[in-house]
PDB file of C-alpha atoms in Angstrom:
ATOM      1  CA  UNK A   1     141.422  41.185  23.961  1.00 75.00           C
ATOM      2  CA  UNK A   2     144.042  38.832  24.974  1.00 80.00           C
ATOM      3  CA  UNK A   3     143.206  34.751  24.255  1.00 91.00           C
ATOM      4  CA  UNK A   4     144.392  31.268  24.346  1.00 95.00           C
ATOM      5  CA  UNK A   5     145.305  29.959  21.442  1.00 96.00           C
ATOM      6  CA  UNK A   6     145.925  26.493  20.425  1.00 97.00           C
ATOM      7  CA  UNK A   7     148.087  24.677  16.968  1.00 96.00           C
ATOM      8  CA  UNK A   8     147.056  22.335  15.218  1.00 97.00           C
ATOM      9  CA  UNK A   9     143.563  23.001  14.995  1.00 96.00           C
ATOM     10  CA  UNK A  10     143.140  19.436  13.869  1.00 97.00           C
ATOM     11  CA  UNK A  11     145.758  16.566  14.174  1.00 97.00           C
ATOM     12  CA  UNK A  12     145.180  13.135  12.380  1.00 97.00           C
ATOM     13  CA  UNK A  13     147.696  10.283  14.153  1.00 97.00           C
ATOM     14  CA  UNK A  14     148.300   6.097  13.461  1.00 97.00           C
ATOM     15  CA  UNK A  15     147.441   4.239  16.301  1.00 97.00           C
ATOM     16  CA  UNK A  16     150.511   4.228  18.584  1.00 97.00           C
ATOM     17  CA  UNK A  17     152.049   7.352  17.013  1.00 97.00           C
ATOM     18  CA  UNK A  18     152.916  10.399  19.757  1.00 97.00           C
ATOM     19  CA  UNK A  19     151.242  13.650  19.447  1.00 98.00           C
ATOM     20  CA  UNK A  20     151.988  16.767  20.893  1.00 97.00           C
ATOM     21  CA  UNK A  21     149.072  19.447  21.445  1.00 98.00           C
ATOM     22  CA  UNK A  22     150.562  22.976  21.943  1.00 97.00           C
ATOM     23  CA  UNK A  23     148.697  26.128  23.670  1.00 97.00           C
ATOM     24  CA  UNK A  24     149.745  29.628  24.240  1.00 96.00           C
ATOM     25  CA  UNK A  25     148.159  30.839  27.242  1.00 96.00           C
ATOM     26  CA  UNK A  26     147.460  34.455  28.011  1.00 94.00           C
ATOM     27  CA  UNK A  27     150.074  35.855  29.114  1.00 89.00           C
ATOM     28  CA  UNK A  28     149.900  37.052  32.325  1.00 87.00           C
ATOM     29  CA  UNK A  29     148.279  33.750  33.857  1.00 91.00           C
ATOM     30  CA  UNK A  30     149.852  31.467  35.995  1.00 90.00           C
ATOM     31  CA  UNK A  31     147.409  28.517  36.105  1.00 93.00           C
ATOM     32  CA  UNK A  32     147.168  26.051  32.939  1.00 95.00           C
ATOM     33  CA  UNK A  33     144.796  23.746  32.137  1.00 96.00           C
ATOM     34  CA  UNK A  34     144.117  20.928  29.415  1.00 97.00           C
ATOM     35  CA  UNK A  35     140.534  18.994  28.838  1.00 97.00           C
ATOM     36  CA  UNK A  36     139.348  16.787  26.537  1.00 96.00           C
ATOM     37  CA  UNK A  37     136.038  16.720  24.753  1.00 93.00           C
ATOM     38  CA  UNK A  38     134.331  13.515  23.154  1.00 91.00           C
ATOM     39  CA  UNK A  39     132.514  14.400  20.526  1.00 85.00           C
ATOM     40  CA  UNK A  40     128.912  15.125  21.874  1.00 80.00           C
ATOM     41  CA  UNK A  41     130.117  14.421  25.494  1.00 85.00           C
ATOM     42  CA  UNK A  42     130.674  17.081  28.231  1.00 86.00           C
ATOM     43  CA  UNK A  43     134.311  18.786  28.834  1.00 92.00           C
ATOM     44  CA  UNK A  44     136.184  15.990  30.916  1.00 94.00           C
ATOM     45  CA  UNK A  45     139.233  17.780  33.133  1.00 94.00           C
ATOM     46  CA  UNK A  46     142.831  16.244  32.313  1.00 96.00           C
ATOM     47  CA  UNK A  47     145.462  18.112  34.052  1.00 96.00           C
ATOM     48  CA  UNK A  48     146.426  21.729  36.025  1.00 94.00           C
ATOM     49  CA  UNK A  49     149.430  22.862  36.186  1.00 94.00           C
ATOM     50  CA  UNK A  50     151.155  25.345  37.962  1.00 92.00           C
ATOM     51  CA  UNK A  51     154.459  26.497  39.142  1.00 89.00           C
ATOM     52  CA  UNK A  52     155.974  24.433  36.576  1.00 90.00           C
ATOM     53  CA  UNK A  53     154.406  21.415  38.165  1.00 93.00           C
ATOM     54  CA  UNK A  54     151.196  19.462  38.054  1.00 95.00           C
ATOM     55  CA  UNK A  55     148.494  20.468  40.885  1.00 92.00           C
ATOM     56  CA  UNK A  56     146.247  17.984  39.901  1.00 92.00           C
ATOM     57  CA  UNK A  57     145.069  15.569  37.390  1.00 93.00           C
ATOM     58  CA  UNK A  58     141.872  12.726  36.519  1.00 92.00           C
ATOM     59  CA  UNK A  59     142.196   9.644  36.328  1.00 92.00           C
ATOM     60  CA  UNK A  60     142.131  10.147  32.526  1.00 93.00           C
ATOM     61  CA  UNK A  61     145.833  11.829  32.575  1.00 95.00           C
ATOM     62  CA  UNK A  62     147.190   8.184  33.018  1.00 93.00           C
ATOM     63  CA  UNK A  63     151.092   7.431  31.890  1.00 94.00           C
ATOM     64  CA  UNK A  64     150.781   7.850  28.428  1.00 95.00           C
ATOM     65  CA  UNK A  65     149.911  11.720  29.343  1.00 97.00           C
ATOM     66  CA  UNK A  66     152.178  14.398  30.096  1.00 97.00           C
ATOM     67  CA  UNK A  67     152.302  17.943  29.913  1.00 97.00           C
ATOM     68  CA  UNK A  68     155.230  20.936  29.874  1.00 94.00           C
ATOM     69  CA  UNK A  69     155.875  24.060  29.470  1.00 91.00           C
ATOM     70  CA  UNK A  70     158.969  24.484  27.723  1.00 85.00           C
ATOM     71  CA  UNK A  71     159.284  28.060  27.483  1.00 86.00           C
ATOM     72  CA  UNK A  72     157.960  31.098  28.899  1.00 77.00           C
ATOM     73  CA  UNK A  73     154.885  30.932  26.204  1.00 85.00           C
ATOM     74  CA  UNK A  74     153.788  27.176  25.022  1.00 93.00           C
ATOM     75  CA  UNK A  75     152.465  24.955  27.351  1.00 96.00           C
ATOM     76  CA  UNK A  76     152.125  21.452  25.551  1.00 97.00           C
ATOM     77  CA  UNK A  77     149.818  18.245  26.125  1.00 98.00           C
ATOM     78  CA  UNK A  78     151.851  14.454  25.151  1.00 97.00           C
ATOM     79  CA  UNK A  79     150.159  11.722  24.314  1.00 97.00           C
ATOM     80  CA  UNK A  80     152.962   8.984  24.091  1.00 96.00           C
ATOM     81  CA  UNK A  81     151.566   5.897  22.236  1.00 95.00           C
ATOM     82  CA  UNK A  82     148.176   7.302  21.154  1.00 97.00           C
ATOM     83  CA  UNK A  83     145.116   4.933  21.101  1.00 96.00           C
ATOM     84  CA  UNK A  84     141.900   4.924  19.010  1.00 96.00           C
ATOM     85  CA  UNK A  85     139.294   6.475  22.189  1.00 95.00           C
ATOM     86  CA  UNK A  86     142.087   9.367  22.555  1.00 97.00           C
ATOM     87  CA  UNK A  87     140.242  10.759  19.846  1.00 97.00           C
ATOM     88  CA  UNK A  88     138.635  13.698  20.846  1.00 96.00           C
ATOM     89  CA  UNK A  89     138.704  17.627  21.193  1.00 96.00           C
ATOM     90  CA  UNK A  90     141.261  18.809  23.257  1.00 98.00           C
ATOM     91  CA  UNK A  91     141.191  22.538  25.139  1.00 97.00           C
ATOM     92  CA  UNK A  92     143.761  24.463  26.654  1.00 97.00           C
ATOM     93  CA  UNK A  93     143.097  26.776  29.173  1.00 96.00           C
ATOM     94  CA  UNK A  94     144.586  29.334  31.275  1.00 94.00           C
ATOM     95  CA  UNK A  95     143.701  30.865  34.511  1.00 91.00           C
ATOM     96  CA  UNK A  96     143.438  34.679  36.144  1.00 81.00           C
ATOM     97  CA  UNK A  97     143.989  33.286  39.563  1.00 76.00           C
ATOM     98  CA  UNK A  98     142.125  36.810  40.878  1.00 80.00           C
ATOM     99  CA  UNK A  99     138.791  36.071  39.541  1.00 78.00           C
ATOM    100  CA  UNK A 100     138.988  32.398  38.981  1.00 78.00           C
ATOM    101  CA  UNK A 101     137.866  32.540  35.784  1.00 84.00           C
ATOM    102  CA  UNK A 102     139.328  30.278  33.035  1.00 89.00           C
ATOM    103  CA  UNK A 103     139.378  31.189  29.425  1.00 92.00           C
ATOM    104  CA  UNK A 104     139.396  28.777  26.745  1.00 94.00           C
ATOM    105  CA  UNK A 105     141.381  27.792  23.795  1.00 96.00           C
ATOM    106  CA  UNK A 106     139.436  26.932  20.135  1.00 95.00           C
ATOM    107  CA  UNK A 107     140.757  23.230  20.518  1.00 96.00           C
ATOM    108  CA  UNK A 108     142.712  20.664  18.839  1.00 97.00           C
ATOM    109  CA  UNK A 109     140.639  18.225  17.088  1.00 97.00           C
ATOM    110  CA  UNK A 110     142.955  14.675  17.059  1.00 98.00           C
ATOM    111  CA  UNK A 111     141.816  11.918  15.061  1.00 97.00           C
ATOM    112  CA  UNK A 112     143.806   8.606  16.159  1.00 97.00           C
ATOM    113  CA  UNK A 113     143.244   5.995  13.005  1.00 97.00           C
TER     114      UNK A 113
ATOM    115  CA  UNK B   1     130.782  11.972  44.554  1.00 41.00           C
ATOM    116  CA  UNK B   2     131.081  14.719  42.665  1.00 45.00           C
ATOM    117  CA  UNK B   3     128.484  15.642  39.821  1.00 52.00           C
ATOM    118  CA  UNK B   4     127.550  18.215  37.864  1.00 59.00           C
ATOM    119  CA  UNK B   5     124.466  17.817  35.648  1.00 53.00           C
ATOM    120  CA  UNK B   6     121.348  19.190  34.204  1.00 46.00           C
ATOM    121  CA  UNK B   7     118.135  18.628  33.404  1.00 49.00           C
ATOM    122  CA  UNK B   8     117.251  18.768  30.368  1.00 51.00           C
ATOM    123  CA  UNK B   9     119.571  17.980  27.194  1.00 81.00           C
ATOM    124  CA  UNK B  10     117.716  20.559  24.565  1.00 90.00           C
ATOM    125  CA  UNK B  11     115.900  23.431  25.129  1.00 93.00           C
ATOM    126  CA  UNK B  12     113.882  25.316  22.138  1.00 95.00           C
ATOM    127  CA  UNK B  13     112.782  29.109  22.627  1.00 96.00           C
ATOM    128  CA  UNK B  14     110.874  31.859  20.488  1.00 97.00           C
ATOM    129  CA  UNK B  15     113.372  34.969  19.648  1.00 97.00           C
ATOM    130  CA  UNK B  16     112.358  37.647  22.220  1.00 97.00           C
ATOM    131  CA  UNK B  17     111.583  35.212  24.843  1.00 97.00           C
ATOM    132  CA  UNK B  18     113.230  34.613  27.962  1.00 97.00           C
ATOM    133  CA  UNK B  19     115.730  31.286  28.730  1.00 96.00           C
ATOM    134  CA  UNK B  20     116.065  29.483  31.672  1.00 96.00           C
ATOM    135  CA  UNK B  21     118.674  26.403  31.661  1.00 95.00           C
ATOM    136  CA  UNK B  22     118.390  24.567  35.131  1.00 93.00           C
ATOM    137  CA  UNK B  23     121.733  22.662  36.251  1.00 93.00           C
ATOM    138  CA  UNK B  24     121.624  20.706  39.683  1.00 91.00           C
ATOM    139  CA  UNK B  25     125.252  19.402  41.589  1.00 87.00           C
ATOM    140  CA  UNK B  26     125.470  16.881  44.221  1.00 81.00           C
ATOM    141  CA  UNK B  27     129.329  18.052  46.079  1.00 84.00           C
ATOM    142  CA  UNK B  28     127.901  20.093  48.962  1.00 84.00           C
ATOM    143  CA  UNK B  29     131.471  21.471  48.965  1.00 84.00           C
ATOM    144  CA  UNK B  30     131.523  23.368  45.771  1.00 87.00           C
ATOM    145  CA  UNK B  31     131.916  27.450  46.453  1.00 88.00           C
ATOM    146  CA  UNK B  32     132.330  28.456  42.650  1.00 91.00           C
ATOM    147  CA  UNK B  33     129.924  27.750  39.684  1.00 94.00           C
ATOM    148  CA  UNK B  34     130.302  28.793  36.337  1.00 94.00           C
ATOM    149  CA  UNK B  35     128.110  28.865  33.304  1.00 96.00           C
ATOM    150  CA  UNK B  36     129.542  28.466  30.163  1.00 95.00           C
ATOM    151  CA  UNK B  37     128.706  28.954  26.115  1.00 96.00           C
ATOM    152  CA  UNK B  38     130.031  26.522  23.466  1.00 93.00           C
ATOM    153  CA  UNK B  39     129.576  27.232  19.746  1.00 92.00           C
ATOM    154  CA  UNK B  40     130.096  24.373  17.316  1.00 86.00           C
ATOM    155  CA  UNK B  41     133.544  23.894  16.587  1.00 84.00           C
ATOM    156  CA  UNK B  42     134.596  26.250  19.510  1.00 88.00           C
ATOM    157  CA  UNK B  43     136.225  26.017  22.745  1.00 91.00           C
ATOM    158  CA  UNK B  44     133.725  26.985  25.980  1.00 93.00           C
ATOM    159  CA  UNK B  45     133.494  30.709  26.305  1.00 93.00           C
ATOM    160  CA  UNK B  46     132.574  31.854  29.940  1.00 92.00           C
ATOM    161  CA  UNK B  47     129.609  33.698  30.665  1.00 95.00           C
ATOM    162  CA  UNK B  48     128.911  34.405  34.328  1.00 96.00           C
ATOM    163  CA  UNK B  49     129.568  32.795  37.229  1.00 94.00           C
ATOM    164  CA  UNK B  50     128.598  32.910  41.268  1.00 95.00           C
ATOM    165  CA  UNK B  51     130.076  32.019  44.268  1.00 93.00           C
ATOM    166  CA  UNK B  52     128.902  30.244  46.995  1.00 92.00           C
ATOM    167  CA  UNK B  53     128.037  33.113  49.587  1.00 94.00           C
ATOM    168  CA  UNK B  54     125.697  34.688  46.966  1.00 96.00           C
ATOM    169  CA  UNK B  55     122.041  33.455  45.355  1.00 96.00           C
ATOM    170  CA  UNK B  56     121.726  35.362  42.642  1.00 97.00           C
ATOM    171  CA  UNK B  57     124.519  37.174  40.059  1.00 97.00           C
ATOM    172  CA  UNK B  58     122.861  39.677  36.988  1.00 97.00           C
ATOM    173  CA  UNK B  59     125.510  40.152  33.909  1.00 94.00           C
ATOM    174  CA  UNK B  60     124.350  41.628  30.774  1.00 92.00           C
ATOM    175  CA  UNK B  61     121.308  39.714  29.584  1.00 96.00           C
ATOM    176  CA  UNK B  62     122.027  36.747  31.924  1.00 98.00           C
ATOM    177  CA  UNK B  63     121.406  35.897  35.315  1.00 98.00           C
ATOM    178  CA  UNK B  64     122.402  33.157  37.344  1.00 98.00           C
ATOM    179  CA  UNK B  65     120.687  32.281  40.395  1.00 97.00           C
ATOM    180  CA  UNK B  66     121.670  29.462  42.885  1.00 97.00           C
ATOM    181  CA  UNK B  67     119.800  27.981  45.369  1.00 95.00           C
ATOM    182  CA  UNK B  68     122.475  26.066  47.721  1.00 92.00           C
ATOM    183  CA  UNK B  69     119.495  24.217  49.862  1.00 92.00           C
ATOM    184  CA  UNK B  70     118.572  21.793  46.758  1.00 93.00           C
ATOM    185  CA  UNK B  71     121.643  22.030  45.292  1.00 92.00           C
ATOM    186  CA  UNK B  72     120.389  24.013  42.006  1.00 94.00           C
ATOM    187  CA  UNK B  73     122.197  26.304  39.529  1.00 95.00           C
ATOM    188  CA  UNK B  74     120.115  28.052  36.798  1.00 97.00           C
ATOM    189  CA  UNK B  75     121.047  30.302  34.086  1.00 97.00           C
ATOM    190  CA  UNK B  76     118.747  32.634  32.648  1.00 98.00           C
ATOM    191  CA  UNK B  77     118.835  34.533  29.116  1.00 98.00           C
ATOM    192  CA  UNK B  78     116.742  37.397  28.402  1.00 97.00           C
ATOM    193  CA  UNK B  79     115.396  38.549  25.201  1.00 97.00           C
ATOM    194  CA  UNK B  80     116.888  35.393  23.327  1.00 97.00           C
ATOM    195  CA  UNK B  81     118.327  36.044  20.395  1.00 96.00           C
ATOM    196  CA  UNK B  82     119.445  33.904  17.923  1.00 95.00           C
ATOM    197  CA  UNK B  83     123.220  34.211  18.572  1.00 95.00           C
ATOM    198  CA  UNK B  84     122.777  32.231  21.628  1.00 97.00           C
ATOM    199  CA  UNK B  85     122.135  29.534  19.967  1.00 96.00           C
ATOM    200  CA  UNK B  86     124.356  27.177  21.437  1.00 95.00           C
ATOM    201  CA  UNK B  87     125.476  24.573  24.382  1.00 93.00           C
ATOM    202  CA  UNK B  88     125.439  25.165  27.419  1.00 95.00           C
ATOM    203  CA  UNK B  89     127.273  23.704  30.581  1.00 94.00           C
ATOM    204  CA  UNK B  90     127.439  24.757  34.345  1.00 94.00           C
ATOM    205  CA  UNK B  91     130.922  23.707  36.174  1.00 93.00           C
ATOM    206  CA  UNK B  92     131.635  23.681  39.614  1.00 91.00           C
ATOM    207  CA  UNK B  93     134.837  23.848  41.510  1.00 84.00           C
ATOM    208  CA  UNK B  94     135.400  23.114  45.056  1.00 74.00           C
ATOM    209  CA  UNK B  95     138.634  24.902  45.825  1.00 69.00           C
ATOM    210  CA  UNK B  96     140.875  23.186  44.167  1.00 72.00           C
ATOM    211  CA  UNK B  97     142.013  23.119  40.638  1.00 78.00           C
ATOM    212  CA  UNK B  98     139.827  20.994  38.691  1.00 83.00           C
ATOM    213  CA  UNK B  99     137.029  22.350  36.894  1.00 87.00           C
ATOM    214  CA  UNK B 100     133.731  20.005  37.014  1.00 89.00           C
ATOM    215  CA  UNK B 101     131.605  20.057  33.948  1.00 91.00           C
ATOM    216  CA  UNK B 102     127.842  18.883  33.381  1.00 88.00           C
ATOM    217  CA  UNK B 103     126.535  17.296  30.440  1.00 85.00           C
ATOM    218  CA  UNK B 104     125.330  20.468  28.023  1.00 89.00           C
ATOM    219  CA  UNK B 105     122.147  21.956  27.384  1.00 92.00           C
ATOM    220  CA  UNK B 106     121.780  22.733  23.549  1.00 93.00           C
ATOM    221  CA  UNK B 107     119.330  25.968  23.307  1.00 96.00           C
ATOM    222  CA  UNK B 108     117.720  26.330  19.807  1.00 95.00           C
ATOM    223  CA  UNK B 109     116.413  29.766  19.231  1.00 96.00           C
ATOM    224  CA  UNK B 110     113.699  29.871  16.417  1.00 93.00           C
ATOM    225  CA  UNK B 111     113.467  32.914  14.718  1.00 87.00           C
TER     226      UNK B 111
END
């Protein structure tokens, strides 16, 4: 069964450093998606992206966020000058635009120190 | 605004028993609600979801039922077994892109 799947699985950072989160969606979606989980707090929305574009984004996906897909396969999550509460899980996720339905990545754990 | 969130942060069940996690949302606009699973150390795995023109959805072992009048969304498990042990959200969309979550329901199953 096809999945998302998501490198590192865990990503320790300085203060201030960038990181870049990378996801493979499946592979026939069009619709990409990135949220962010504090640890014991609900899944919080970031970003969608489609058509090469963002569709929309929270008020969490601020400047120091951005998102691309470079290639045909990776879509990738920036964080430019990371900061200590970025810390968090972060999930990819792609969309089958016929049935709504998202599917999930495993996550990227990123620990800013 | 928009809010999706339940009402009770843990629920504990007997194996063999039956599960019901109860979820209410305030946007009178949402069409699409989800249920999802979440393991520890694992990214939210769907389960079921419903649209807005229906009350009630039956998968395999689960069976969501909404009632659009008070605005409630409830998931129900039968025969719990211990491999649903987990947390559990509802998420709502409205149309757009952006995928609402509530707060989690962690379901202990006791053997």
């Amino acid at each position: 069964e096809p999945e998302v799947t998501q490198t590192p699985s865990h990503q320790v950072t300085q203060m201030g450093q960038e990181v870049i989160l990378r996801c493979v969606p499946i592979s026939n979606h069009l619709y990409f998606y990135w949220y962010r989980q504090i640890l014991g707090q609900k899944v919080e929305f970031l970003v969608s992206f489609y058509n090469n574009e963002i569709s929309e984004k929270s008020e969490i996906f601020d400047d120091q966020f951005s998102v691309e897909r470079p290639d045909g396969s990776n879509f990738t999550l920036k964080i430019r000058s990371t900061k200590l509460e970025d810390s968090a899980m972060y999930f990819c996720a792609s969309e089958d635009r016929t049935t709504d339905t998202q599917y999930f990545g495993p996550g990227t754990r990123l620990t800013v120190l | 605004g928009e809010s999706v969130g339940l009402h009770l942060p843990t629920l504990s069940v007997q194996e063999g028993d039956n599960s019901i996690i109860n979820c209410a949302y305030s946007n009178s606009a949402s069409d699409y609600f989800i249920w999802y699973k979440q393991e520890s150390g694992k990214g939210p795995q769907f389960i079921i979801d419903i649209r807005s023109n229906m009350d009630k959805r039956q998968g395999q072992r689960v069976t969501v039922l909404l009632n659009k009048t008070v605005k409630h969304l409830s998931l129900q498990i039968a025969a719990t077994q211990p491999g649903d042990s987990a947390v559990y959200f509802c998420a709502e969309k409205s149309g757009g892109f952006k995928t609402i979550f509530g707060a989690g329901t962690r379901l202990f199953v006791k053997a």
